[in-house]
Amino acid sequence: DQQVKQNSPSLSVQEGRISILNCDYTNSMFDYFLWYKKYPAEGPTFLISISSIKDKNEDGRFTVFLNKSAKHLSLHIVPSQPGDSAVYFCAAKSSGGSYIPTFGRGTSLIVHP
Amino acid sequence: DAGITQSPRHKVTETGTPVTLRCHQTENHRYMYWYRQDPGHGLRLIHYSYGVKDTDKGEVSDGYSVSRSKTEDFLLTLESATSSQTSVYFCAISDKGGSYNEQFFGPGTRLTVL
């Protein structure tokens, strides 16, 4: 039973356009959300996070939006660059439960020049 | 970059043989984790440690054991490797157990069980 779902296994975008990666969760106890980026043959690296007291967090070209009522978050990359091509994992944690994150299955983003 | 190394980086072994993967950190972080990554499954937690000699099971712990005798080292052992354990294994660390912190991952170990 997946508590964190990334329903799009892959996404293809043109360079310079916006990339939108989506993530849905089912556990209403989750209150902290993270995005990780993973290049081939490397470990995942932390990208950006958001707590449930916010609905938006921005860091340069990366913005994460949180819609608590819909249990949905999205990662926006603007503008997309070929170097953004990677697998993106969504993860969620609960401050009231285990500190260990639950990961989605990942979305492979390809940005075409 | 967080100081995390994994060894070996690649290993090919045969079914039924024991295998030990090592994770070494230089960050003095309290928490350490072992994940496996498989196509279509994302990152799945195998075991984790919340201190020296303190470990617990994750969602896919069957067939795996761990040990942590020092803060800096976390070992993952496959007592008798099976082909279903062919995967990429990642170690991760974090300095706090609370919600508002991220994990740092090692470079991974690609294990092939023939």
mmCIF file with all atom_site columns, C-alpha atoms in Angstrom, chain A residues 31-32 34 36 38 41-46 51-52 87 89 93-96 98-101 103-106, chain B residues 9 31 33 35 37 40-43 45 48-50 90 96-108:
data_model
loop_
_atom_site.group_PDB
_atom_site.id
_atom_site.type_symbol
_atom_site.label_atom_id
_atom_site.label_alt_id
_atom_site.label_comp_id
_atom_site.label_asym_id
_atom_site.label_entity_id
_atom_site.label_seq_id
_atom_site.pdbx_PDB_ins_code
_atom_site.Cartn_x
_atom_site.Cartn_y
_atom_site.Cartn_z
_atom_site.occupancy
_atom_site.B_iso_or_equiv
_atom_site.pdbx_formal_charge
_atom_site.auth_seq_id
_atom_site.auth_comp_id
_atom_site.auth_asym_id
_atom_site.auth_atom_id
_atom_site.pdbx_PDB_model_num
ATOM 1  C CA . ASP A 1 31  ? 3.711  17.036 7.732   1.00 0.00 ? 31  ASP A CA 1
ATOM 2  C CA . TYR A 1 32  ? 7.111  17.381 6.111   1.00 0.00 ? 32  TYR A CA 1
ATOM 3  C CA . LEU A 1 34  ? 11.144 16.466 0.607   1.00 0.00 ? 34  LEU A CA 1
ATOM 4  C CA . TYR A 1 36  ? 15.496 14.314 -3.870  1.00 0.00 ? 36  TYR A CA 1
ATOM 5  C CA . LYS A 1 38  ? 19.228 11.275 -8.447  1.00 0.00 ? 38  LYS A CA 1
ATOM 6  C CA . ALA A 1 41  ? 25.358 5.884  -10.820 1.00 0.00 ? 41  ALA A CA 1
ATOM 7  C CA . GLU A 1 42  ? 25.095 8.389  -7.954  1.00 0.00 ? 42  GLU A CA 1
ATOM 8  C CA . GLY A 1 43  ? 23.215 8.528  -4.683  1.00 0.00 ? 43  GLY A CA 1
ATOM 9  C CA . PRO A 1 44  ? 20.133 10.720 -4.280  1.00 0.00 ? 44  PRO A CA 1
ATOM 10 C CA . THR A 1 45  ? 20.760 14.292 -3.176  1.00 0.00 ? 45  THR A CA 1
ATOM 11 C CA . PHE A 1 46  ? 18.400 16.523 -1.264  1.00 0.00 ? 46  PHE A CA 1
ATOM 12 C CA . SER A 1 51  ? 6.594  21.741 5.944   1.00 0.00 ? 51  SER A CA 1
ATOM 13 C CA . SER A 1 52  ? 2.840  21.536 6.211   1.00 0.00 ? 52  SER A CA 1
ATOM 14 C CA . VAL A 1 87  ? 15.118 10.791 -11.373 1.00 0.00 ? 87  VAL A CA 1
ATOM 15 C CA . PHE A 1 89  ? 11.945 11.170 -5.617  1.00 0.00 ? 89  PHE A CA 1
ATOM 16 C CA . LYS A 1 93  ? 7.592  12.297 7.043   1.00 0.00 ? 93  LYS A CA 1
ATOM 17 C CA . SER A 1 94  ? 5.439  12.657 10.122  1.00 0.00 ? 94  SER A CA 1
ATOM 18 C CA . SER A 1 95  ? 6.655  14.616 13.149  1.00 0.00 ? 95  SER A CA 1
ATOM 19 C CA . GLY A 1 96  ? 4.304  12.570 15.286  1.00 0.00 ? 96  GLY A CA 1
ATOM 20 C CA . SER A 1 98  ? 8.626  7.647  12.710  1.00 0.00 ? 98  SER A CA 1
ATOM 21 C CA . TYR A 1 99  ? 11.273 10.135 11.600  1.00 0.00 ? 99  TYR A CA 1
ATOM 22 C CA . ILE A 1 100 ? 12.066 7.920  8.672   1.00 0.00 ? 100 ILE A CA 1
ATOM 23 C CA . PRO A 1 101 ? 10.775 9.190  5.337   1.00 0.00 ? 101 PRO A CA 1
ATOM 24 C CA . PHE A 1 103 ? 9.622  7.525  -0.568  1.00 0.00 ? 103 PHE A CA 1
ATOM 25 C CA . GLY A 1 104 ? 7.682  7.509  -3.788  1.00 0.00 ? 104 GLY A CA 1
ATOM 26 C CA . ARG A 1 105 ? 8.839  5.402  -6.699  1.00 0.00 ? 105 ARG A CA 1
ATOM 27 C CA . GLY A 1 106 ? 10.362 8.296  -8.575  1.00 0.00 ? 106 GLY A CA 1
ATOM 28 C CA . ARG B 2 9   ? 31.006 -0.085 -5.266  1.00 0.00 ? 9   ARG B CA 1
ATOM 29 C CA . TYR B 2 31  ? 21.334 7.873  12.291  1.00 0.00 ? 31  TYR B CA 1
ATOM 30 C CA . TYR B 2 33  ? 20.086 3.684  6.975   1.00 0.00 ? 33  TYR B CA 1
ATOM 31 C CA . TYR B 2 35  ? 18.034 1.230  1.245   1.00 0.00 ? 35  TYR B CA 1
ATOM 32 C CA . GLN B 2 37  ? 16.631 0.729  -5.208  1.00 0.00 ? 37  GLN B CA 1
ATOM 33 C CA . GLY B 2 40  ? 9.494  0.398  -10.315 1.00 0.00 ? 40  GLY B CA 1
ATOM 34 C CA . HIS B 2 41  ? 10.001 0.336  -6.554  1.00 0.00 ? 41  HIS B CA 1
ATOM 35 C CA . GLY B 2 42  ? 11.911 3.478  -5.740  1.00 0.00 ? 42  GLY B CA 1
ATOM 36 C CA . LEU B 2 43  ? 13.865 3.482  -2.489  1.00 0.00 ? 43  LEU B CA 1
ATOM 37 C CA . LEU B 2 45  ? 14.261 0.810  3.599   1.00 0.00 ? 45  LEU B CA 1
ATOM 38 C CA . TYR B 2 48  ? 18.309 1.501  10.059  1.00 0.00 ? 48  TYR B CA 1
ATOM 39 C CA . SER B 2 49  ? 20.323 2.444  13.115  1.00 0.00 ? 49  SER B CA 1
ATOM 40 C CA . TYR B 2 50  ? 19.638 5.132  15.698  1.00 0.00 ? 50  TYR B CA 1
ATOM 41 C CA . PHE B 2 90  ? 22.358 2.957  -0.805  1.00 0.00 ? 90  PHE B CA 1
ATOM 42 C CA . LYS B 2 96  ? 18.730 14.197 13.860  1.00 0.00 ? 96  LYS B CA 1
ATOM 43 C CA . GLY B 2 97  ? 15.742 11.980 14.187  1.00 0.00 ? 97  GLY B CA 1
ATOM 44 C CA . GLY B 2 98  ? 13.195 14.727 13.917  1.00 0.00 ? 98  GLY B CA 1
ATOM 45 C CA . SER B 2 99  ? 11.102 15.565 10.934  1.00 0.00 ? 99  SER B CA 1
ATOM 46 C CA . TYR B 2 100 ? 12.818 18.696 9.770   1.00 0.00 ? 100 TYR B CA 1
ATOM 47 C CA . ASN B 2 101 ? 16.025 17.325 8.408   1.00 0.00 ? 101 ASN B CA 1
ATOM 48 C CA . GLU B 2 102 ? 17.150 15.548 5.298   1.00 0.00 ? 102 GLU B CA 1
ATOM 49 C CA . GLN B 2 103 ? 19.186 12.442 4.678   1.00 0.00 ? 103 GLN B CA 1
ATOM 50 C CA . PHE B 2 104 ? 22.520 12.332 2.915   1.00 0.00 ? 104 PHE B CA 1
ATOM 51 C CA . PHE B 2 105 ? 23.136 9.377  0.656   1.00 0.00 ? 105 PHE B CA 1
ATOM 52 C CA . GLY B 2 106 ? 26.246 7.468  -0.282  1.00 0.00 ? 106 GLY B CA 1
ATOM 53 C CA . PRO B 2 107 ? 27.195 6.703  -3.900  1.00 0.00 ? 107 PRO B CA 1
ATOM 54 C CA . GLY B 2 108 ? 25.657 3.229  -3.882  1.00 0.00 ? 108 GLY B CA 1
#
